[in-house]
Structure formats: structure tokens, C-alpha cells
PDB file of C-alpha atoms in Angstrom:
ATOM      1  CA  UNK A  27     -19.143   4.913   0.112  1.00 72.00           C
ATOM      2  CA  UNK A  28     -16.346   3.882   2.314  1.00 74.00           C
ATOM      3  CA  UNK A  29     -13.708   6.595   3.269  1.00 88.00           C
ATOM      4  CA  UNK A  30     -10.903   6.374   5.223  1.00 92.00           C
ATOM      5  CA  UNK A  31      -9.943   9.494   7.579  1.00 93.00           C
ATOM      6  CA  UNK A  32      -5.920  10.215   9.121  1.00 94.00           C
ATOM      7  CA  UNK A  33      -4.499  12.809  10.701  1.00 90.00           C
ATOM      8  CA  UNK A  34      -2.563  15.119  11.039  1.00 91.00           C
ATOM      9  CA  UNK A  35      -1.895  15.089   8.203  1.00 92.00           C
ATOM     10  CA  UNK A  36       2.062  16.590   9.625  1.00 95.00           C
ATOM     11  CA  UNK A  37       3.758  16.748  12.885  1.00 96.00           C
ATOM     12  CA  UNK A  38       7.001  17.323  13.906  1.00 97.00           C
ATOM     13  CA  UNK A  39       8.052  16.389  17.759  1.00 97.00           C
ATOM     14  CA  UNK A  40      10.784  16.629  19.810  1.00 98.00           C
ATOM     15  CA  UNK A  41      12.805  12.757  20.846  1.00 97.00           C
ATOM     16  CA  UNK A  42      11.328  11.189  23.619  1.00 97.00           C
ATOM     17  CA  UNK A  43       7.522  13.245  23.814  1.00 97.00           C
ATOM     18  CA  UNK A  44       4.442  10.712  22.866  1.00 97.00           C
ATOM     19  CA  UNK A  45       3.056  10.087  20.025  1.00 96.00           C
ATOM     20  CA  UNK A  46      -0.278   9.311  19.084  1.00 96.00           C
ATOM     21  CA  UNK A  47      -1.804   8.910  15.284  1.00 96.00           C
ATOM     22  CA  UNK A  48      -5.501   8.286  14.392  1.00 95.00           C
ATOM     23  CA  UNK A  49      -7.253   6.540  11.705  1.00 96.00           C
ATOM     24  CA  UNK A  50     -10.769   6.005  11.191  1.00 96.00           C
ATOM     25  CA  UNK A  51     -12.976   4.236   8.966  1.00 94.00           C
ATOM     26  CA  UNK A  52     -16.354   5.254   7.214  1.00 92.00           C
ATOM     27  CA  UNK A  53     -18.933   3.121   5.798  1.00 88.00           C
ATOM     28  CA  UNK A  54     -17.914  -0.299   6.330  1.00 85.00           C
ATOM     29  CA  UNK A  55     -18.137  -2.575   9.250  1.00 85.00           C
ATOM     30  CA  UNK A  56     -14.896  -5.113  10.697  1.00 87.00           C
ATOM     31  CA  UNK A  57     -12.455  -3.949   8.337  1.00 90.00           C
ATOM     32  CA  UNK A  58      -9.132  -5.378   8.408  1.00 90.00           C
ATOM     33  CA  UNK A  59      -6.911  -2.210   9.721  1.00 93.00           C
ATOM     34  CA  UNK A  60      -2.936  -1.854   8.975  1.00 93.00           C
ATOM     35  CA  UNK A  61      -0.282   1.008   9.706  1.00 95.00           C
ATOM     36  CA  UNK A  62       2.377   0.958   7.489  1.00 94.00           C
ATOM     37  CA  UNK A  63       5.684   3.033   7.474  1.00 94.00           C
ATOM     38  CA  UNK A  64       7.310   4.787   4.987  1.00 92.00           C
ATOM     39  CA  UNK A  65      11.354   6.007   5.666  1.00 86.00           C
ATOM     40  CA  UNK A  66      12.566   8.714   3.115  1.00 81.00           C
ATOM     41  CA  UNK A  67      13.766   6.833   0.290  1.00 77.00           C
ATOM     42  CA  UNK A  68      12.302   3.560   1.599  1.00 79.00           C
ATOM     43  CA  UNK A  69       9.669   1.430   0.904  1.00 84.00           C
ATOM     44  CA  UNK A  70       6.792   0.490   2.497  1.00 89.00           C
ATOM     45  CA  UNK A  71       7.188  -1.645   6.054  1.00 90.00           C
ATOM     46  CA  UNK A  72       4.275  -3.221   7.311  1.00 90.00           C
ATOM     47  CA  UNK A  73       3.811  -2.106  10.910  1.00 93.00           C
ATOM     48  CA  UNK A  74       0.806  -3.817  12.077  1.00 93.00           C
ATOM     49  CA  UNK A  75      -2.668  -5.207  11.415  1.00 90.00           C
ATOM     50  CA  UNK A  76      -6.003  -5.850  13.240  1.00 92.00           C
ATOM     51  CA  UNK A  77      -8.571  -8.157  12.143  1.00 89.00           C
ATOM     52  CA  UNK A  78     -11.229  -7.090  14.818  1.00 92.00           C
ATOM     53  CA  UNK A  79     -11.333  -4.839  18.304  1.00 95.00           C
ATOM     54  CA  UNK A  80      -8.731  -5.719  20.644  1.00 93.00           C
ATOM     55  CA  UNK A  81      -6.898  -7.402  18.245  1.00 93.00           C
ATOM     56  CA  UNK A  82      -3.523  -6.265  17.324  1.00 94.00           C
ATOM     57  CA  UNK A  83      -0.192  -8.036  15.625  1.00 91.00           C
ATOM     58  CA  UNK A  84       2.841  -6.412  15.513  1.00 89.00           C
ATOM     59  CA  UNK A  85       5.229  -7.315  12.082  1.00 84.00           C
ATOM     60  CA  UNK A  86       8.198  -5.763  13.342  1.00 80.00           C
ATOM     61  CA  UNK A  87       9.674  -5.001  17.147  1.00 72.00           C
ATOM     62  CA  UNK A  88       9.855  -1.221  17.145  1.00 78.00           C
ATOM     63  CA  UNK A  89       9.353   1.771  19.623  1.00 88.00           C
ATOM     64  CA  UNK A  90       5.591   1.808  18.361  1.00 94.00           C
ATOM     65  CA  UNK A  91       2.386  -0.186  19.648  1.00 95.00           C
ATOM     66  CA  UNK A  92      -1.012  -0.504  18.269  1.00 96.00           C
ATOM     67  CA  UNK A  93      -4.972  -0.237  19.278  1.00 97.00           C
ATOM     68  CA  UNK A  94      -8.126  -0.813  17.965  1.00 97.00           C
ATOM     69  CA  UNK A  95     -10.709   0.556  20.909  1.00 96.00           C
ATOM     70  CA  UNK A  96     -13.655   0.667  18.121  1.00 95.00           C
ATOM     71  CA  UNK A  97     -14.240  -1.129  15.043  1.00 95.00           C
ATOM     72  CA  UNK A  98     -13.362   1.827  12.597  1.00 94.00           C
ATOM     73  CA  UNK A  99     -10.479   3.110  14.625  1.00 96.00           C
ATOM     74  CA  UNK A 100      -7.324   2.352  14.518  1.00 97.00           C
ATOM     75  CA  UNK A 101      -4.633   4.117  16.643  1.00 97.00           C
ATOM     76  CA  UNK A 102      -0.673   4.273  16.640  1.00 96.00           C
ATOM     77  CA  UNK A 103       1.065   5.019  19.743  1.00 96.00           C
ATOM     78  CA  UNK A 104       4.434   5.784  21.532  1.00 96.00           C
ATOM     79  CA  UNK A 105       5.406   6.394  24.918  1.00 95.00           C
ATOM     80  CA  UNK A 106       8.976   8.263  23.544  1.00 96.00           C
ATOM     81  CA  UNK A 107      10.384   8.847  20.147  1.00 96.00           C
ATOM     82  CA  UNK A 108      13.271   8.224  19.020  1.00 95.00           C
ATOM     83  CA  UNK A 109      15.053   9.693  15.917  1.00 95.00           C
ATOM     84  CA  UNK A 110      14.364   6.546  13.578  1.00 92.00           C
ATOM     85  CA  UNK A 111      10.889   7.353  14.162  1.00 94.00           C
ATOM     86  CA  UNK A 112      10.662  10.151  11.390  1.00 94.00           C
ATOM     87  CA  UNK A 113       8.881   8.737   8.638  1.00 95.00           C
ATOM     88  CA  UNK A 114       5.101   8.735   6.672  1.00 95.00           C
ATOM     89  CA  UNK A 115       3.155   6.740   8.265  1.00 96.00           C
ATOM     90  CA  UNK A 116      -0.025   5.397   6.056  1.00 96.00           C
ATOM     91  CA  UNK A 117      -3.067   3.820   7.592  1.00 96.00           C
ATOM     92  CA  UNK A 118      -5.127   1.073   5.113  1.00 94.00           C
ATOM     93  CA  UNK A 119      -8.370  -1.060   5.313  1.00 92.00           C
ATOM     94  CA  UNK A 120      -9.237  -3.662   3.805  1.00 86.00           C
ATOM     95  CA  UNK A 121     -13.402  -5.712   3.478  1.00 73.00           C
ATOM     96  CA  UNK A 122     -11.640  -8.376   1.628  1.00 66.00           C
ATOM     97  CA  UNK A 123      -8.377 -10.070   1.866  1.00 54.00           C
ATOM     98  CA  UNK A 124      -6.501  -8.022  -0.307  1.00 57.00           C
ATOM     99  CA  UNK A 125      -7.759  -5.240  -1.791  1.00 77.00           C
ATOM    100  CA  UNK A 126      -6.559  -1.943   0.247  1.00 87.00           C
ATOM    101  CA  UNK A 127      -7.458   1.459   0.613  1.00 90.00           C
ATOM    102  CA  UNK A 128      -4.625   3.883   1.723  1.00 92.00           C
ATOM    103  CA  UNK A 129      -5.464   6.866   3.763  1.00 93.00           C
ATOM    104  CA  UNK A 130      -3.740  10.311   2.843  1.00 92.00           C
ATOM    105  CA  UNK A 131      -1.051   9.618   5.110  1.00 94.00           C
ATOM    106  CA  UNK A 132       1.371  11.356   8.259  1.00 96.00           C
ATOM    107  CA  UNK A 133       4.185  12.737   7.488  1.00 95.00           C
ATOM    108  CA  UNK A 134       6.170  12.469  11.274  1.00 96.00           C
ATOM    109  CA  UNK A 135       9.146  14.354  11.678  1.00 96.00           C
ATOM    110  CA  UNK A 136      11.161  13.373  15.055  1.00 96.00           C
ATOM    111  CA  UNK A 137      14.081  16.522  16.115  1.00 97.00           C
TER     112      UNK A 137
ATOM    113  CA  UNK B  10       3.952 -13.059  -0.269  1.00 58.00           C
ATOM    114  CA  UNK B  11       5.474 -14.265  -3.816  1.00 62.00           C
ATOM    115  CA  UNK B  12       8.709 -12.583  -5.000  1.00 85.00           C
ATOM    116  CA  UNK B  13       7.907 -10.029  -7.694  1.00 92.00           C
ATOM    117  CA  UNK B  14      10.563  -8.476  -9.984  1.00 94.00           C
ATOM    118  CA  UNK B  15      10.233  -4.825 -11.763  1.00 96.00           C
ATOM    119  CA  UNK B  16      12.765  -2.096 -13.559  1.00 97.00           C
ATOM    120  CA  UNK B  17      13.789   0.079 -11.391  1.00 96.00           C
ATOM    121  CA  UNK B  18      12.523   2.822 -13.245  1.00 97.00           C
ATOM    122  CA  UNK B  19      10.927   3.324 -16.835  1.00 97.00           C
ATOM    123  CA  UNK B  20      10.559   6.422 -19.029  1.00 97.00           C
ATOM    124  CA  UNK B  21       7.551   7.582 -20.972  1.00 96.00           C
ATOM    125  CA  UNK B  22       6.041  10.336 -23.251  1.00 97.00           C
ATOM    126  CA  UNK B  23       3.025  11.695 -22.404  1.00 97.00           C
ATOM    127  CA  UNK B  24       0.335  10.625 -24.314  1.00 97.00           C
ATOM    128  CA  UNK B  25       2.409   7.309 -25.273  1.00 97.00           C
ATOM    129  CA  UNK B  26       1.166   3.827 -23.649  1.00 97.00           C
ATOM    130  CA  UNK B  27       3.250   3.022 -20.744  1.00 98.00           C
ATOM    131  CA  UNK B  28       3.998  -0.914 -20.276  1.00 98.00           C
ATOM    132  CA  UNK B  29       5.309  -1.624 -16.737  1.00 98.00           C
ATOM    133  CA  UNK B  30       6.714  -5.368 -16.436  1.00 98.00           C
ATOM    134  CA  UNK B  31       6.222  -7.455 -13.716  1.00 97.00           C
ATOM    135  CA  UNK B  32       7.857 -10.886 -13.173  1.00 96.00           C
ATOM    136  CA  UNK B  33       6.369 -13.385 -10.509  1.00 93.00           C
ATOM    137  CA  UNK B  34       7.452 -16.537 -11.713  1.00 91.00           C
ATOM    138  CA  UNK B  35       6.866 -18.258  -7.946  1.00 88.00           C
ATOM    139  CA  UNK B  36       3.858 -17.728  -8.154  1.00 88.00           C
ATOM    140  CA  UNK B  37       1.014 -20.102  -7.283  1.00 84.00           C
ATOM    141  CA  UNK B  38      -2.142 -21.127  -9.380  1.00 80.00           C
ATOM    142  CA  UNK B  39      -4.892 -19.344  -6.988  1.00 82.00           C
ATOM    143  CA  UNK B  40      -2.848 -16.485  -6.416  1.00 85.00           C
ATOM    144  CA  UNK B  41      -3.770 -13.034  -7.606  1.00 88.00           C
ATOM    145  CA  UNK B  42      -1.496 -10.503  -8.761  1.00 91.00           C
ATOM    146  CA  UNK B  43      -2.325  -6.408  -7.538  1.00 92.00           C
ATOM    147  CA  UNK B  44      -0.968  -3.165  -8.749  1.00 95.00           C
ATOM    148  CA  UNK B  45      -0.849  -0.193  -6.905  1.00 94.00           C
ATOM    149  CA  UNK B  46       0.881   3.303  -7.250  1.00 96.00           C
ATOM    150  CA  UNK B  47       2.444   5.609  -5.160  1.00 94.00           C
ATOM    151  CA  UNK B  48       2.447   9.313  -6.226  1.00 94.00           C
ATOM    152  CA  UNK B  49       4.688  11.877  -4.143  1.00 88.00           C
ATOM    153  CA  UNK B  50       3.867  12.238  -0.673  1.00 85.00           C
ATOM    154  CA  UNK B  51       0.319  10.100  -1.144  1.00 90.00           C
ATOM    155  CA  UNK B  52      -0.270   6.219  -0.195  1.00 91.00           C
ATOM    156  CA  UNK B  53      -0.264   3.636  -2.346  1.00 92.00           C
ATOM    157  CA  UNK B  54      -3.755   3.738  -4.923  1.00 92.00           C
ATOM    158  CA  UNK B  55      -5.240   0.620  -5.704  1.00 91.00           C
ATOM    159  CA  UNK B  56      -5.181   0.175  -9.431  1.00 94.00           C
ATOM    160  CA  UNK B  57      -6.197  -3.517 -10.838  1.00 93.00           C
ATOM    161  CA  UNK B  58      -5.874  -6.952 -10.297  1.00 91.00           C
ATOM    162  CA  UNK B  59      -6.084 -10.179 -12.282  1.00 92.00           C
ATOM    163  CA  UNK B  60      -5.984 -14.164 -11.361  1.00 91.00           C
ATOM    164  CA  UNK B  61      -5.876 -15.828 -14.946  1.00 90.00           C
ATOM    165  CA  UNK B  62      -7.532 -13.510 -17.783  1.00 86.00           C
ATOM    166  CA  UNK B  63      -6.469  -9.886 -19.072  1.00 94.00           C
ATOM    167  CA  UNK B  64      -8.376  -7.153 -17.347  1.00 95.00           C
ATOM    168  CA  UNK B  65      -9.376  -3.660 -17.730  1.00 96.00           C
ATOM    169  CA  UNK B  66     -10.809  -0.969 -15.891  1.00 94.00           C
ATOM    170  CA  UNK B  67     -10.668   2.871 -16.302  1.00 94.00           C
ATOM    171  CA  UNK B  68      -7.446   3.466 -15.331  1.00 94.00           C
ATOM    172  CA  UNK B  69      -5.053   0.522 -17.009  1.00 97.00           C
ATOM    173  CA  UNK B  70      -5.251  -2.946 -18.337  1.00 98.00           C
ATOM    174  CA  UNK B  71      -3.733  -5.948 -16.747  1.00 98.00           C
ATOM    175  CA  UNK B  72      -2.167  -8.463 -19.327  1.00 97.00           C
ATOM    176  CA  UNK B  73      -1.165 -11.632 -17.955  1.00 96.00           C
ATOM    177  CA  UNK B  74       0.695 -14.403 -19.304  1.00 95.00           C
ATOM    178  CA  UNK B  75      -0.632 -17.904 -19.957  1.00 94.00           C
ATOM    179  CA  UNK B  76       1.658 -19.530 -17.751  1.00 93.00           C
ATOM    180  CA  UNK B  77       1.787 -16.807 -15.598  1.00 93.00           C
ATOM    181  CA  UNK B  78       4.978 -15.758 -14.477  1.00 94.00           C
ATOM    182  CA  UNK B  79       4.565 -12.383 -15.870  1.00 96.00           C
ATOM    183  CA  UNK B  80       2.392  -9.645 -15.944  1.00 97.00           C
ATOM    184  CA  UNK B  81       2.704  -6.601 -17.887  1.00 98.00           C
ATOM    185  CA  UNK B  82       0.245  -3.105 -16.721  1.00 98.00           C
ATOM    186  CA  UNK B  83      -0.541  -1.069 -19.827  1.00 98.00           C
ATOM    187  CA  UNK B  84      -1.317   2.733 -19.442  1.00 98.00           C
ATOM    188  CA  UNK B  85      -3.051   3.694 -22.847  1.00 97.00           C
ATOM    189  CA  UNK B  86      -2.332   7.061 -22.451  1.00 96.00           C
ATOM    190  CA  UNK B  87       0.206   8.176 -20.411  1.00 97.00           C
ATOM    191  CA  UNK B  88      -0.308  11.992 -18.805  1.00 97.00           C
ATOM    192  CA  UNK B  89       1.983  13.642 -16.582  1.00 97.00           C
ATOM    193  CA  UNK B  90       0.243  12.651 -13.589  1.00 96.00           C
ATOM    194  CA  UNK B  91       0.901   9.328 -14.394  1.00 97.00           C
ATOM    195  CA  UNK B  92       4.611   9.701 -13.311  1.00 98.00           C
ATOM    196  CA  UNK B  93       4.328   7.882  -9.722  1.00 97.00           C
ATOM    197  CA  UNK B  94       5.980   4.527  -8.159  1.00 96.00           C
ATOM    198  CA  UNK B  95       3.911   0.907  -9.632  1.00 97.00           C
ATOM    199  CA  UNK B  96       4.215  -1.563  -7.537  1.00 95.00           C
ATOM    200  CA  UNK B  97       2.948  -5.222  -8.532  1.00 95.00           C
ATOM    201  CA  UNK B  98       2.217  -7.666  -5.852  1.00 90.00           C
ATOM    202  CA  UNK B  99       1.252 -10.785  -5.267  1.00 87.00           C
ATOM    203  CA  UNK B 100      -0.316 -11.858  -1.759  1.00 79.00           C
ATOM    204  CA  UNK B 101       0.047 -14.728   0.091  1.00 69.00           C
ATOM    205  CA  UNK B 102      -3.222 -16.626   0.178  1.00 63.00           C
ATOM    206  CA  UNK B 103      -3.679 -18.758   3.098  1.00 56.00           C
ATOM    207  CA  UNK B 104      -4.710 -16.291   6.028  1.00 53.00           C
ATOM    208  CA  UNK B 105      -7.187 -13.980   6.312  1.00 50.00           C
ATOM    209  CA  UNK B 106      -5.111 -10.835   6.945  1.00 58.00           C
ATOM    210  CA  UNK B 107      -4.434 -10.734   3.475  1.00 65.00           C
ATOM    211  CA  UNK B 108      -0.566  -8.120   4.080  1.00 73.00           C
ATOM    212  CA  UNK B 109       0.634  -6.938   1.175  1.00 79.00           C
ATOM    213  CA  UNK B 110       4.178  -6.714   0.949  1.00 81.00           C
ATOM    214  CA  UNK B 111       5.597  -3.906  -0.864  1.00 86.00           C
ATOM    215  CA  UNK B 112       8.602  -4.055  -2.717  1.00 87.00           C
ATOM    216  CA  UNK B 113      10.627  -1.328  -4.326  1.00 89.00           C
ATOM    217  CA  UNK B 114       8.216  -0.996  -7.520  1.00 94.00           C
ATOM    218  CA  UNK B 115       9.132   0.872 -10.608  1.00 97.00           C
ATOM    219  CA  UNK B 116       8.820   4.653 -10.638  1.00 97.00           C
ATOM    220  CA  UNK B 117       8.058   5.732 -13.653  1.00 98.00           C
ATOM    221  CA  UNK B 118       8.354   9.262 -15.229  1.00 98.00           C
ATOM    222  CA  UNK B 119       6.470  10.635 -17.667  1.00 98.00           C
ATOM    223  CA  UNK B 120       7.583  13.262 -19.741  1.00 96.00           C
ATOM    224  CA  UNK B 121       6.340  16.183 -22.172  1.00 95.00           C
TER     225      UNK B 121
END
């Protein structure tokens, strides 16, 4: 069966250190990969998706970038935080067009 | 992605069916409409969807309207763990990415 793996699963880092979040896929091959964002009280923004390897698009200009080095992996970066960066971050798959599975999610705190 | 409407936020009794509306009355005729929910501090969790005909699976049942614009998700039996955020969406088809667009959905609390 497929699962989908993120972590940590909390972090809490000072404004301006890196950032790098990690999501990996299990039992399905050239998944369709998104990293959504979730602001307290907010809904869910759309980050970015990736269709294949190399392959990234970006939904909204942020302090954030995107990889896909493997198939199954899918990786969310930052060079510095900022403050507006706090947030739960949620990585998804999808074999199909529009049917998604959500992983269990980062909750990022930025002080 | 369509424009869906929900209530902001519905009540129910535990053990009570909970009907969550959904209007989508932009919606086009090959276009599917998806529900998910969203309980505290968890993603979203996949929960039906339905082009034309009424559906059902283990966790809810999908009514949809003949011409439809509307959608309505039916909990038989509402339990406590029930009480999470329902979002219904409908995707844009056209491109393969297939990004569902998340609104503010309808949190709905279900009480003893």
C-alpha cells in the first residue's frame, strides 16, 4: 500500500537559520508531489507541485523553494526564515489527477 | 478550480446524520466534485467524490443534484470524532497537476 512519510513532525527555529523539510513516498512510482501551507487560523495555500524529478512550480513567490532529487522525495527548503514562515506545512501525492493523500504534517514555529 | 460555497460552521448530535451543503453552481459537466476533512492539527483526509450519480463508501455518502450545482455529504452517524473542518472541492480539469484549491470549508462540531 502506498504511504506517505514527513518529518519532523515539529520544529521550532530561530529567524534567518535554514530550513529544510522532507517528504517521501512509499509504494507508488511518479507521483504528483505538493507542499502546502497552513497559517494558524488559515486555510490551506498551495505552495508547490512536481509532476516528475527536477521538476518544480512554485504557486506563490515566498522565502521557500522546492526539490524533487528522487522520484518519491520531495523536499522544502530555505536559505533564512523569516517570521511569516511559522506555519504547518503538509506534504500530498497524488497517482491520479486529483485524488490526494496528505502526510501527517510539520508544524514550523519561526522565533 | 470552480467556486464552491459552504456554512461556515454546522452543529450536530452525536449519533444524528450530519448533512454538510455544498454549492458549486459554476461548475462544469466533466468536473468532479471531492470532499475532504481536516481534523485538529492533521492534513486534509480524502473522503469521497462523485461526477453525476450519488455515492457511498464507508465513511459518508455523496448526494448530488441533477443539475448539479449542489452537493450535499451525509454522515449517517455522526460520533465525536467526526467534529473536523469539510471541505468540498471541485478541480479544475484541463492539466495534469490536478491542485486542489482549498477554501475555508465548514467545521463542524459534533456534540454529546
Amino acid at each position: 500500500s502506498q504511504t506517505i512519510h514527513q518529518w519532523p513532525a515539529t520544529l521550532v527555529q530561530p529567524v534567518g537559520s535554514p530550513l529544510s523539510l522532507e517528504c517521501t513516498v512509499e509504494g507508488t512510482s511518479n507521483p504528483n508531489l505538493y507542499w502546502y501551507r497552513q497559517a494558524a487560523g488559515r486555510g490551506l495555500q498551495l505552495l508547490f507541485y512536481s509532476v516528475g524529478i527536477g521538476q518544480i512550480s512554485s504557486e506563490v513567490p515566498q522565502n521557500l523553494s522546492a526539490s524533487r532529487p528522487q522520484d518519491r522525495q520531495f523536499i522544502l527548503s530555505s536559505k533564512k526564515l523569516l517570521l511569516s514562515d511559522s506555519g504547518f506545512y503538509l506534504c500530498a501525492w497524488s497517482a491520479g489527477p486529483y485524488g490526494y493523500t496528505f502526510g501527517s504534517g510539520t508544524r514550523l514555529t519561526v522565533v | 478550480d470552480a467556486k464552491t460555497t459552504q456554512p461556515p460552521s454546522m452543529d450536530c448530535a452525536e449519533g444524528r446524520a450530519a448533512n454538510l451543503p455544498c454549492n458549486h453552481s459554476t461548475i462544469s459537466g466533466n468536473e468532479y466534485v471531492y470532499w475532504y476533512r481536516q481534523i485538529h492539527s492533521q492534513g486534509p483526509q480524502y473522503i469521497i467524490h462523485g461526477l453525476k450519480n450519488n455515492e457511498t463508501n464507508e465513511m459518508a455518502s455523496l448526494i448530488i443534484t441533477e443539475d448539479r450545482k449542489s452537493s450535499t455529504l451525509i454522515l449517517p452517524h455522526a460520533t465525536l470524532r467526526d467534529t473536523a473542518v469539510y471541505y468540498c472541492i471541485v478541480p479544475t480539469r484541463g492539466t495534469s497537476y490536478g491542485k486542489l484549491t482549498f477554501g475555508q470549508g465548514t467545521i463542524l462540531t459534533v456534540h454529546p
